[in-house]
Amino acid sequence: MDKNEFIEKLQRTLAGGLGSSQVAENVRFYREYIETEIRKGKTEEQVLAELGDPRLLAKSIIEANKHAGESYGSNREFDDEVTDNATARGYRGNRSIERRIMLPGWLMMVIITVLVILVIGIATSLISLFAPVIIVGLVILLIVKLFQGNTK
């Protein structure tokens, strides 16, 4: 199998489980990876042997995407791991998976609004709690200043 056959099989298998932008991104990544390894001195056969079966690689990518909870977007975590791993096997090994929770915009606005109201409520409660102490302190300070000013 040559590079073009490998990429074609990878692309067909990825198309069964990912969106077109993700397929294009992964195909581009593996094309560049193969070319980079060849420039480093490996033969095309060695690089393809390291990558293994393109269908298995594609299924690993699709599975990693499902476990990461992504139905769209980027395979940046996967690409970073492949770059670090240098064997480009398509699995995560012992690395931890970063999970990101994407909330709808309206829900974020509700959460932010509730937090702002909560902070304002706490601030006003503290001010109303300490206001009598502050007022008494200011009155005492004013009286002391008045008496100090009259004695001179």
N, CA, C and O atoms as a DFTB+ gen file, in Angstrom:
608 C
 N C O
     1  1       0.856      -1.171       0.000
     2  2       0.000       0.000       0.000
     3  2       0.905       1.238       0.000
     4  3       1.892       1.297       0.733
     5  1       0.562       2.203      -0.814
     6  2       1.332       3.445      -0.844
     7  2       0.596       4.540      -0.065
     8  3      -0.496       4.321       0.460
     9  1       1.219       5.722      -0.002
    10  2       0.685       6.839       0.782
    11  2      -0.723       7.226       0.324
    12  3      -1.596       7.468       1.157
    13  1      -0.949       7.287      -0.976
    14  2      -2.255       7.698      -1.486
    15  2      -3.342       6.707      -1.114
    16  3      -4.450       7.112      -0.759
    17  1      -3.046       5.414      -1.188
    18  2      -4.031       4.396      -0.794
    19  2      -4.337       4.501       0.705
    20  3      -5.489       4.407       1.128
    21  1      -3.281       4.698       1.487
    22  2      -3.446       4.846       2.935
    23  2      -4.368       6.021       3.250
    24  3      -5.322       5.883       4.016
    25  1      -4.077       7.169       2.659
    26  2      -4.875       8.378       2.904
    27  2      -6.311       8.170       2.436
    28  3      -7.244       8.605       3.112
    29  1      -6.503       7.523       1.307
    30  2      -7.852       7.284       0.774
    31  2      -8.667       6.400       1.723
    32  3      -9.828       6.700       2.001
    33  1      -8.067       5.314       2.219
    34  2      -8.769       4.429       3.161
    35  2      -9.070       5.156       4.470
    36  3     -10.150       5.010       5.042
    37  1      -8.101       5.937       4.933
    38  2      -8.302       6.716       6.151
    39  2      -9.469       7.681       5.969
    40  3     -10.336       7.783       6.837
    41  1      -9.487       8.379       4.855
    42  2     -10.532       9.369       4.578
    43  2     -11.912       8.716       4.497
    44  3     -12.874       9.229       5.069
    45  1     -12.013       7.592       3.793
    46  2     -13.309       6.911       3.670
    47  2     -13.835       6.450       5.019
    48  3     -15.022       6.591       5.312
    49  1     -12.939       5.894       5.845
    50  2     -13.381       5.401       7.150
    51  2     -13.753       6.551       8.076
    52  3     -14.738       6.467       8.809
    53  1     -12.970       7.623       8.048
    54  2     -13.293       8.787       8.880
    55  2     -14.628       9.406       8.481
    56  3     -15.375       9.885       9.334
    57  1     -14.927       9.395       7.180
    58  2     -16.166       9.999       6.687
    59  2     -17.391       9.305       7.272
    60  3     -18.468       9.900       7.334
    61  1     -17.240       8.059       7.700
    62  2     -18.355       7.334       8.292
    63  2     -18.658       7.746       9.725
    64  3     -19.710       7.388      10.254
    65  1     -17.755       8.496      10.369
    66  2     -17.985       8.818      11.770
    67  2     -17.704      10.249      12.185
    68  3     -17.964      10.618      13.330
    69  1     -17.176      11.066      11.276
    70  2     -16.851      12.446      11.622
    71  2     -17.430      13.406      10.594
    72  3     -17.820      12.999       9.500
    73  1     -17.484      14.670      10.951
    74  2     -17.918      15.705      10.025
    75  2     -16.845      15.971       8.982
    76  3     -15.685      15.601       9.163
    77  1     -17.235      16.608       7.900
    78  2     -16.308      16.814       6.781
    79  2     -15.100      17.663       7.171
    80  3     -14.001      17.425       6.670
    81  1     -15.276      18.640       8.048
    82  2     -14.125      19.467       8.443
    83  2     -13.138      18.656       9.277
    84  3     -11.926      18.836       9.149
    85  1     -13.645      17.765      10.129
    86  2     -12.760      16.915      10.924
    87  2     -12.029      15.915      10.037
    88  3     -10.847      15.639      10.241
    89  1     -12.733      15.380       9.060
    90  2     -12.103      14.442       8.125
    91  2     -10.963      15.156       7.412
    92  3      -9.848      14.640       7.341
    93  1     -11.243      16.344       6.885
    94  2     -10.223      17.098       6.149
    95  2      -9.034      17.423       7.048
    96  3      -7.885      17.337       6.614
    97  1      -9.305      17.795       8.293
    98  2      -8.225      18.141       9.222
    99  2      -7.332      16.936       9.510
   100  3      -6.107      17.052       9.520
   101  1      -7.955      15.774       9.743
   102  2      -7.172      14.571      10.026
   103  2      -6.399      14.097       8.807
   104  3      -5.249      13.677       8.930
   105  1      -7.008      14.158       7.645
   106  2      -6.322      13.750       6.420
   107  2      -5.126      14.663       6.187
   108  3      -4.038      14.194       5.851
   109  1      -5.321      15.944       6.362
   110  2      -4.216      16.901       6.200
   111  2      -3.093      16.585       7.188
   112  3      -1.918      16.576       6.822
   113  1      -3.465      16.326       8.438
   114  2      -2.465      16.025       9.456
   115  2      -1.642      14.797       9.063
   116  3      -0.414      14.834       9.128
   117  1      -2.296      13.721       8.659
   118  2      -1.562      12.499       8.345
   119  2      -0.755      12.621       7.057
   120  3       0.309      12.013       6.933
   121  1      -1.244      13.390       6.115
   122  2      -0.429      13.664       4.915
   123  2       0.868      14.352       5.310
   124  3       1.957      13.948       4.905
   125  1       0.725      15.401       6.110
   126  2       1.901      16.153       6.559
   127  2       2.811      15.290       7.418
   128  3       4.034      15.375       7.302
   129  1       2.234      14.463       8.273
   130  2       3.025      13.584       9.130
   131  2       3.861      12.631       8.288
   132  3       5.058      12.470       8.528
   133  1       3.234      12.005       7.308
   134  2       3.952      11.055       6.446
   135  2       5.073      11.766       5.700
   136  3       6.195      11.264       5.638
   137  1       4.778      12.923       5.138
   138  2       5.798      13.676       4.395
   139  2       6.943      14.106       5.307
   140  3       8.104      14.063       4.899
   141  1       6.637      14.517       6.524
   142  2       7.676      14.927       7.470
   143  2       8.584      13.759       7.824
   144  3       9.806      13.905       7.862
   145  1       7.992      12.611       8.082
   146  2       8.791      11.435       8.436
   147  2       9.664      10.990       7.268
   148  3      10.789      10.535       7.473
   149  1       9.161      11.116       6.059
   150  2       9.964      10.765       4.876
   151  2      11.137      11.735       4.748
   152  3      12.253      11.324       4.432
   153  1      10.885      13.017       4.993
   154  2      11.975      14.014       4.940
   155  2      13.026      13.748       6.015
   156  3      14.195      14.091       5.840
   157  1      12.613      13.139       7.122
   158  2      13.554      12.819       8.191
   159  2      14.423      11.611       7.835
   160  3      15.380      11.305       8.547
   161  1      14.096      10.928       6.744
   162  2      14.936       9.820       6.304
   163  2      14.278       8.456       6.303
   164  3      14.889       7.481       5.868
   165  1      13.055       8.366       6.778
   166  2      12.369       7.081       6.759
   167  2      11.810       6.834       5.359
   168  3      11.572       7.773       4.599
   169  1      11.608       5.576       5.035
   170  2      10.964       5.257       3.764
   171  2       9.457       5.348       3.952
   172  3       8.953       5.296       5.074
   173  1       8.750       5.483       2.841
   174  2       7.289       5.542       2.902
   175  2       6.735       4.277       3.533
   176  3       5.777       4.337       4.304
   177  1       7.324       3.137       3.216
   178  2       6.867       1.856       3.761
   179  2       7.039       1.805       5.277
   180  3       6.172       1.292       5.985
   181  1       8.172       2.344       5.783
   182  2       8.394       2.361       7.229
   183  2       7.355       3.222       7.937
   184  3       6.813       2.830       8.970
   185  1       7.086       4.375       7.386
   186  2       6.125       5.298       8.012
   187  2       4.740       4.667       8.032
   188  3       4.050       4.703       9.051
   189  1       4.335       4.089       6.908
   190  2       3.007       3.473       6.841
   191  2       2.910       2.262       7.761
   192  3       1.855       2.001       8.339
   193  1       4.014       1.521       7.899
   194  2       4.019       0.374       8.810
   195  2       3.859       0.851      10.254
   196  3       3.164       0.212      11.044
   197  1       4.504       1.977      10.604
   198  2       4.362       2.528      11.953
   199  2       2.932       2.964      12.232
   200  3       2.422       2.779      13.337
   201  1       2.291       3.541      11.228
   202  2       0.917       4.009      11.402
   203  2      -0.071       2.856      11.505
   204  3      -1.095       2.974      12.178
   205  1       0.225       1.760      10.851
   206  2      -0.655       0.602      10.911
   207  2      -1.800       0.693       9.915
   208  3      -1.738       1.442       8.941
   209  1      -2.840      -0.078      10.175
   210  2      -4.003      -0.136       9.288
   211  2      -4.757       1.193       9.342
   212  3      -5.139       1.632      10.427
   213  1      -4.981       1.842       8.198
   214  2      -5.665       3.146       8.205
   215  2      -7.093       3.064       8.731
   216  3      -7.596       4.021       9.320
   217  1      -7.752       1.916       8.520
   218  2      -9.129       1.785       9.027
   219  2      -9.151       1.722      10.545
   220  3     -10.025       2.302      11.188
   221  1      -8.173       1.005      11.120
   222  2      -8.076       0.928      12.575
   223  2      -7.713       2.294      13.155
   224  3      -8.255       2.698      14.184
   225  1      -6.804       3.000      12.500
   226  2      -6.428       4.345      12.922
   227  2      -7.646       5.272      12.897
   228  3      -7.870       6.030      13.841
   229  1      -8.431       5.211      11.821
   230  2      -9.625       6.047      11.689
   231  2     -10.642       5.715      12.778
   232  3     -11.247       6.614      13.361
   233  1     -10.827       4.438      13.047
   234  2     -11.784       4.048      14.091
   235  2     -11.317       4.538      15.460
   236  3     -12.134       4.921      16.298
   237  1     -10.016       4.526      15.683
   238  2      -9.466       5.046      16.944
   239  2      -9.727       6.542      17.067
   240  3     -10.073       7.033      18.141
   241  1      -9.560       7.254      15.971
   242  2      -9.805       8.701      15.974
   243  2     -11.275       8.977      16.259
   244  3     -11.603       9.842      17.071
   245  1     -12.157       8.244      15.594
   246  2     -13.601       8.422      15.789
   247  2     -13.969       8.111      17.243
   248  3     -14.737       8.844      17.866
   249  1     -13.417       7.026      17.772
   250  2     -13.704       6.632      19.144
   251  2     -13.183       7.673      20.134
   252  3     -13.862       8.002      21.106
   253  1     -11.986       8.186      19.888
   254  2     -11.427       9.225      20.764
   255  2     -12.314      10.461      20.746
   256  3     -12.497      11.114      21.773
   257  1     -12.860      10.778      19.593
   258  2     -13.759      11.931      19.465
   259  2     -15.031      11.716      20.278
   260  3     -15.514      12.640      20.933
   261  1     -15.571      10.509      20.240
   262  2     -16.787      10.206      20.995
   263  2     -16.525      10.305      22.488
   264  3     -17.339      10.862      23.225
   265  1     -15.386       9.766      22.945
   266  2     -15.075       9.792      24.373
   267  2     -14.778      11.196      24.856
   268  3     -14.997      11.509      26.027
   269  1     -14.287      12.037      23.984
   270  2     -14.003      13.425      24.364
   271  2     -15.282      14.253      24.372
   272  3     -15.262      15.410      24.793
   273  1     -16.393      13.681      23.916
   274  2     -17.666      14.388      23.934
   275  2     -17.784      15.423      22.846
   276  3     -18.584      16.351      22.962
   277  1     -17.015      15.290      21.804
   278  2     -17.050      16.267      20.724
   279  2     -17.844      15.694      19.554
   280  3     -17.543      14.614      19.047
   281  1     -18.848      16.431      19.145
   282  2     -19.567      16.035      17.947
   283  2     -19.176      16.930      16.790
   284  3     -19.573      16.701      15.648
   285  1     -18.390      17.955      17.097
   286  2     -17.898      18.864      16.075
   287  2     -16.635      19.495      16.608
   288  3     -16.299      19.335      17.781
   289  1     -15.937      20.209      15.755
   290  2     -14.769      20.952      16.208
   291  2     -13.472      20.344      15.755
   292  3     -13.368      19.850      14.632
   293  1     -12.490      20.374      16.612
   294  2     -11.124      20.045      16.243
   295  2     -10.650      18.783      16.934
   296  3     -11.149      18.419      17.999
   297  1      -9.693      18.125      16.327
   298  2      -9.025      16.984      16.938
   299  2      -7.691      17.422      17.495
   300  3      -6.735      16.647      17.473
   301  1      -7.598      18.637      17.991
   302  2      -6.332      19.196      18.432
   303  2      -5.700      18.345      19.536
   304  3      -4.484      18.152      19.537
   305  1      -6.509      17.827      20.486
   306  2      -5.946      16.976      21.527
   307  2      -5.309      15.743      20.910
   308  3      -4.203      15.353      21.285
   309  1      -5.996      15.139      19.978
   310  2      -5.482      13.951      19.327
   311  2      -4.215      14.271      18.547
   312  3      -3.241      13.520      18.609
   313  1      -4.221      15.373      17.820
   314  2      -3.056      15.767      17.040
   315  2      -1.862      16.036      17.940
   316  3      -0.740      15.645      17.616
   317  1      -2.094      16.706      19.081
   318  2      -1.012      16.978      20.020
   319  2      -0.426      15.683      20.543
   320  3       0.791      15.555      20.677
   321  1      -1.286      14.725      20.838
   322  2      -0.811      13.460      21.369
   323  2      -0.008      12.710      20.321
   324  3       1.008      12.093      20.641
   325  1      -0.450      12.757      19.081
   326  2       0.278      12.080      18.011
   327  2       1.643      12.721      17.833
   328  3       2.640      12.024      17.644
   329  1       1.692      14.049      17.893
   330  2       2.963      14.750      17.751
   331  2       3.902      14.364      18.881
   332  3       5.084      14.110      18.646
   333  1       3.385      14.318      20.114
   334  2       4.216      13.950      21.261
   335  2       4.647      12.485      21.181
   336  3       5.782      12.147      21.517
   337  1       3.754      11.639      20.745
   338  2       3.992      10.209      20.735
   339  2       4.973       9.808      19.638
   340  3       5.769       8.888      19.828
   341  1       4.925      10.476      18.515
   342  2       5.793      10.263      17.359
   343  2       5.587       8.909      16.697
   344  3       6.182       8.643      15.653
   345  1       4.751       8.038      17.284
   346  2       4.466       6.792      16.592
   347  2       3.166       6.897      15.828
   348  3       2.880       6.079      14.954
   349  1       2.379       7.906      16.159
   350  2       1.123       8.202      15.466
   351  2       0.214       6.986      15.392
   352  3      -0.274       6.643      14.315
   353  1      -0.017       6.340      16.509
   354  2      -0.871       5.148      16.531
   355  2      -2.350       5.477      16.610
   356  3      -3.172       4.651      16.212
   357  1      -2.725       6.650      17.109
   358  2      -4.126       7.033      17.152
   359  2      -4.824       6.662      18.441
   360  3      -6.053       6.695      18.489
   361  1      -4.098       6.310      19.491
   362  2      -4.734       6.055      20.773
   363  2      -4.097       6.932      21.826
   364  3      -3.013       7.475      21.614
   365  1      -4.764       7.077      22.968
   366  2      -4.337       8.039      23.968
   367  2      -3.360       7.458      24.985
   368  3      -2.717       8.229      25.697
   369  1      -3.222       6.186      25.083
   370  2      -2.282       5.611      26.035
   371  2      -2.626       6.014      27.458
   372  3      -3.792       5.971      27.850
   373  1      -1.626       6.404      28.234
   374  2      -1.830       6.773      29.635
   375  2      -2.083       8.255      29.827
   376  3      -2.158       8.720      30.964
   377  1      -2.215       8.996      28.765
   378  2      -2.427      10.442      28.895
   379  2      -3.843      10.720      29.378
   380  3      -4.779       9.995      29.042
   381  1      -3.984      11.761      30.157
   382  2      -5.311      12.139      30.629
   383  2      -6.030      12.913      29.523
   384  3      -5.405      13.567      28.689
   385  1      -7.329      12.822      29.542
   386  2      -8.148      13.489      28.534
   387  2      -8.759      14.727      29.171
   388  3      -9.430      14.645      30.200
   389  1      -8.522      15.861      28.555
   390  2      -9.111      17.104      29.048
   391  2     -10.535      17.184      28.527
   392  3     -10.775      17.044      27.328
   393  1     -11.471      17.407      29.424
   394  2     -12.868      17.513      29.017
   395  2     -13.319      18.954      29.165
   396  3     -13.069      19.597      30.184
   397  1     -13.971      19.439      28.158
   398  2     -14.501      20.794      28.195
   399  2     -16.011      20.719      28.067
   400  3     -16.550      19.977      27.246
   401  1     -16.673      21.499      28.892
   402  2     -18.128      21.540      28.854
   403  2     -18.538      22.802      28.127
   404  3     -18.206      23.910      28.549
   405  1     -19.250      22.634      27.050
   406  2     -19.731      23.773      26.279
   407  2     -21.199      24.007      26.624
   408  3     -22.046      23.141      26.405
   409  1     -21.486      25.184      27.164
   410  2     -22.852      25.530      27.525
   411  2     -23.413      26.497      26.490
   412  3     -22.668      27.283      25.905
   413  1     -24.718      26.442      26.260
   414  2     -25.323      27.408      25.335
   415  2     -25.162      28.831      25.863
   416  3     -25.055      29.039      27.072
   417  1     -25.144      29.793      24.975
   418  2     -24.950      31.194      25.336
   419  2     -25.970      31.704      26.328
   420  3     -25.613      32.419      27.264
   421  1     -27.246      31.351      26.145
   422  2     -28.295      31.837      27.040
   423  2     -28.089      31.303      28.453
   424  3     -28.351      32.011      29.426
   425  1     -27.624      30.068      28.574
   426  2     -27.396      29.483      29.894
   427  2     -26.218      30.167      30.584
   428  3     -26.249      30.391      31.794
   429  1     -25.189      30.496      29.822
   430  2     -24.050      31.226      30.382
   431  2     -24.505      32.586      30.903
   432  3     -24.076      33.019      31.973
   433  1     -25.373      33.261      30.150
   434  2     -25.883      34.572      30.577
   435  2     -26.693      34.444      31.865
   436  3     -26.574      35.292      32.750
   437  1     -27.505      33.410      31.985
   438  2     -28.299      33.192      33.202
   439  2     -27.367      32.950      34.386
   440  3     -27.575      33.511      35.461
   441  1     -26.347      32.120      34.198
   442  2     -25.404      31.823      35.284
   443  2     -24.659      33.084      35.706
   444  3     -24.514      33.347      36.899
   445  1     -24.188      33.860      34.743
   446  2     -23.465      35.102      35.052
   447  2     -24.378      36.086      35.775
   448  3     -23.961      36.722      36.742
   449  1     -25.627      36.215      35.312
   450  2     -26.587      37.120      35.953
   451  2     -26.844      36.707      37.399
   452  3     -26.862      37.555      38.291
   453  1     -27.041      35.426      37.635
   454  2     -27.275      34.931      38.995
   455  2     -26.056      35.209      39.874
   456  3     -26.204      35.620      41.025
   457  1     -24.857      34.988      39.342
   458  2     -23.643      35.247      40.117
   459  2     -23.496      36.730      40.458
   460  3     -23.126      37.072      41.581
   461  1     -23.786      37.614      39.495
   462  2     -23.704      39.056      39.745
   463  2     -24.709      39.463      40.819
   464  3     -24.368      40.221      41.727
   465  1     -25.932      38.973      40.727
   466  2     -26.964      39.285      41.732
   467  2     -26.533      38.761      43.096
   468  3     -26.735      39.432      44.108
   469  1     -25.950      37.586      43.133
   470  2     -25.478      37.006      44.386
   471  2     -24.371      37.860      45.004
   472  3     -24.392      38.118      46.208
   473  1     -23.419      38.294      44.207
   474  2     -22.327      39.139      44.715
   475  2     -22.867      40.469      45.221
   476  3     -22.468      40.934      46.289
   477  1     -23.772      41.085      44.462
   478  2     -24.372      42.359      44.900
   479  2     -25.154      42.153      46.193
   480  3     -25.098      42.997      47.088
   481  1     -25.870      41.063      46.301
   482  2     -26.633      40.770      47.517
   483  2     -25.732      40.587      48.721
   484  3     -26.038      41.091      49.802
   485  1     -24.647      39.888      48.559
   486  2     -23.711      39.681      49.665
   487  2     -23.074      41.014      50.069
   488  3     -22.942      41.307      51.257
   489  1     -22.681      41.820      49.076
   490  2     -22.057      43.121      49.364
   491  2     -23.023      44.022      50.125
   492  3     -22.630      44.646      51.111
   493  1     -24.277      44.102      49.688
   494  2     -25.244      44.970      50.390
   495  2     -25.553      44.432      51.781
   496  3     -25.766      45.214      52.708
   497  1     -25.582      43.124      51.945
   498  2     -25.807      42.541      53.271
   499  2     -24.681      42.909      54.219
   500  3     -24.925      43.264      55.373
   501  1     -23.444      42.825      53.735
   502  2     -22.309      43.181      54.580
   503  2     -22.325      44.672      54.935
   504  3     -22.034      45.048      56.070
   505  1     -22.662      45.501      53.974
   506  2     -22.725      46.946      54.226
   507  2     -23.817      47.245      55.247
   508  3     -23.592      48.018      56.179
   509  1     -25.014      46.638      55.085
   510  2     -26.102      46.907      56.036
   511  2     -25.781      46.340      57.415
   512  3     -26.253      46.870      58.421
   513  1     -24.991      45.274      57.478
   514  2     -24.611      44.682      58.755
   515  2     -23.619      45.575      59.491
   516  3     -23.726      45.756      60.704
   517  1     -22.654      46.134      58.764
   518  2     -21.609      46.938      59.389
   519  2     -21.906      48.438      59.368
   520  3     -21.139      49.213      59.939
   521  1     -22.985      48.865      58.732
   522  2     -23.307      50.293      58.651
   523  2     -23.462      50.929      60.032
   524  3     -22.912      52.008      60.250
   525  1     -24.182      50.318      60.977
   526  2     -24.299      50.959      62.299
   527  2     -22.936      51.146      62.972
   528  3     -22.696      52.178      63.597
   529  1     -22.067      50.190      62.855
   530  2     -20.744      50.284      63.466
   531  2     -19.948      51.392      62.797
   532  3     -19.286      52.184      63.468
   533  1     -20.014      51.446      61.488
   534  2     -19.279      52.462      60.732
   535  2     -19.809      53.859      61.068
   536  3     -19.025      54.786      61.271
   537  1     -21.121      54.010      61.128
   538  2     -21.732      55.323      61.429
   539  2     -21.346      55.778      62.830
   540  3     -20.982      56.937      63.028
   541  1     -21.425      54.872      63.803
   542  2     -21.057      55.220      65.187
   543  2     -19.582      55.608      65.238
   544  3     -19.227      56.581      65.903
   545  1     -18.737      54.879      64.561
   546  2     -17.310      55.195      64.528
   547  2     -17.048      56.557      63.920
   548  3     -16.221      57.316      64.425
   549  1     -17.747      56.873      62.834
   550  2     -17.570      58.186      62.196
   551  2     -18.050      59.321      63.096
   552  3     -17.423      60.379      63.147
   553  1     -19.170      59.104      63.813
   554  2     -19.689      60.128      64.730
   555  2     -18.693      60.358      65.857
   556  3     -18.435      61.505      66.222
   557  1     -18.133      59.298      66.412
   558  2     -17.141      59.431      67.487
   559  2     -15.910      60.156      66.981
   560  3     -15.377      61.025      67.671
   561  1     -15.455      59.815      65.800
   562  2     -14.297      60.475      65.200
   563  2     -14.568      61.959      64.987
   564  3     -13.688      62.788      65.220
   565  1     -15.775      62.302      64.549
   566  2     -16.155      63.695      64.335
   567  2     -16.163      64.467      65.660
   568  3     -15.679      65.597      65.727
   569  1     -16.712      63.855      66.705
   570  2     -16.768      64.506      68.016
   571  2     -15.357      64.737      68.559
   572  3     -15.052      65.801      69.099
   573  1     -14.506      63.726      68.407
   574  2     -13.131      63.863      68.872
   575  2     -12.424      64.983      68.134
   576  3     -11.703      65.766      68.752
   577  1     -12.612      65.075      66.839
   578  2     -11.986      66.132      66.051
   579  2     -12.512      67.510      66.458
   580  3     -11.754      68.478      66.507
   581  1     -13.822      67.594      66.751
   582  2     -14.410      68.866      67.173
   583  2     -13.807      69.335      68.498
   584  3     -13.465      70.509      68.645
   585  1     -13.673      68.401      69.482
   586  2     -13.104      68.763      70.754
   587  2     -11.639      69.132      70.654
   588  3     -11.168      70.014      71.373
   589  1     -10.919      68.471      69.776
   590  2      -9.519      68.795      69.583
   591  2      -9.370      70.172      68.941
   592  3      -8.434      70.910      69.249
   593  1     -10.289      70.509      68.055
   594  2     -10.234      71.800      67.389
   595  2     -10.579      72.958      68.338
   596  3     -10.045      74.054      68.166
   597  1     -11.473      72.747      69.354
   598  2     -11.878      73.801      70.286
   599  2     -10.824      74.066      71.348
   600  3     -10.779      75.175      71.880
   601  1      -9.982      73.111      71.679
   602  2      -9.009      73.287      72.754
   603  2      -7.810      74.080      72.317
   604  3      -7.053      74.519      73.183
   605  1      -7.585      74.291      71.097
   606  2      -6.415      75.008      70.600
   607  2      -6.657      76.460      70.523
   608  3      -5.769      77.213      70.123
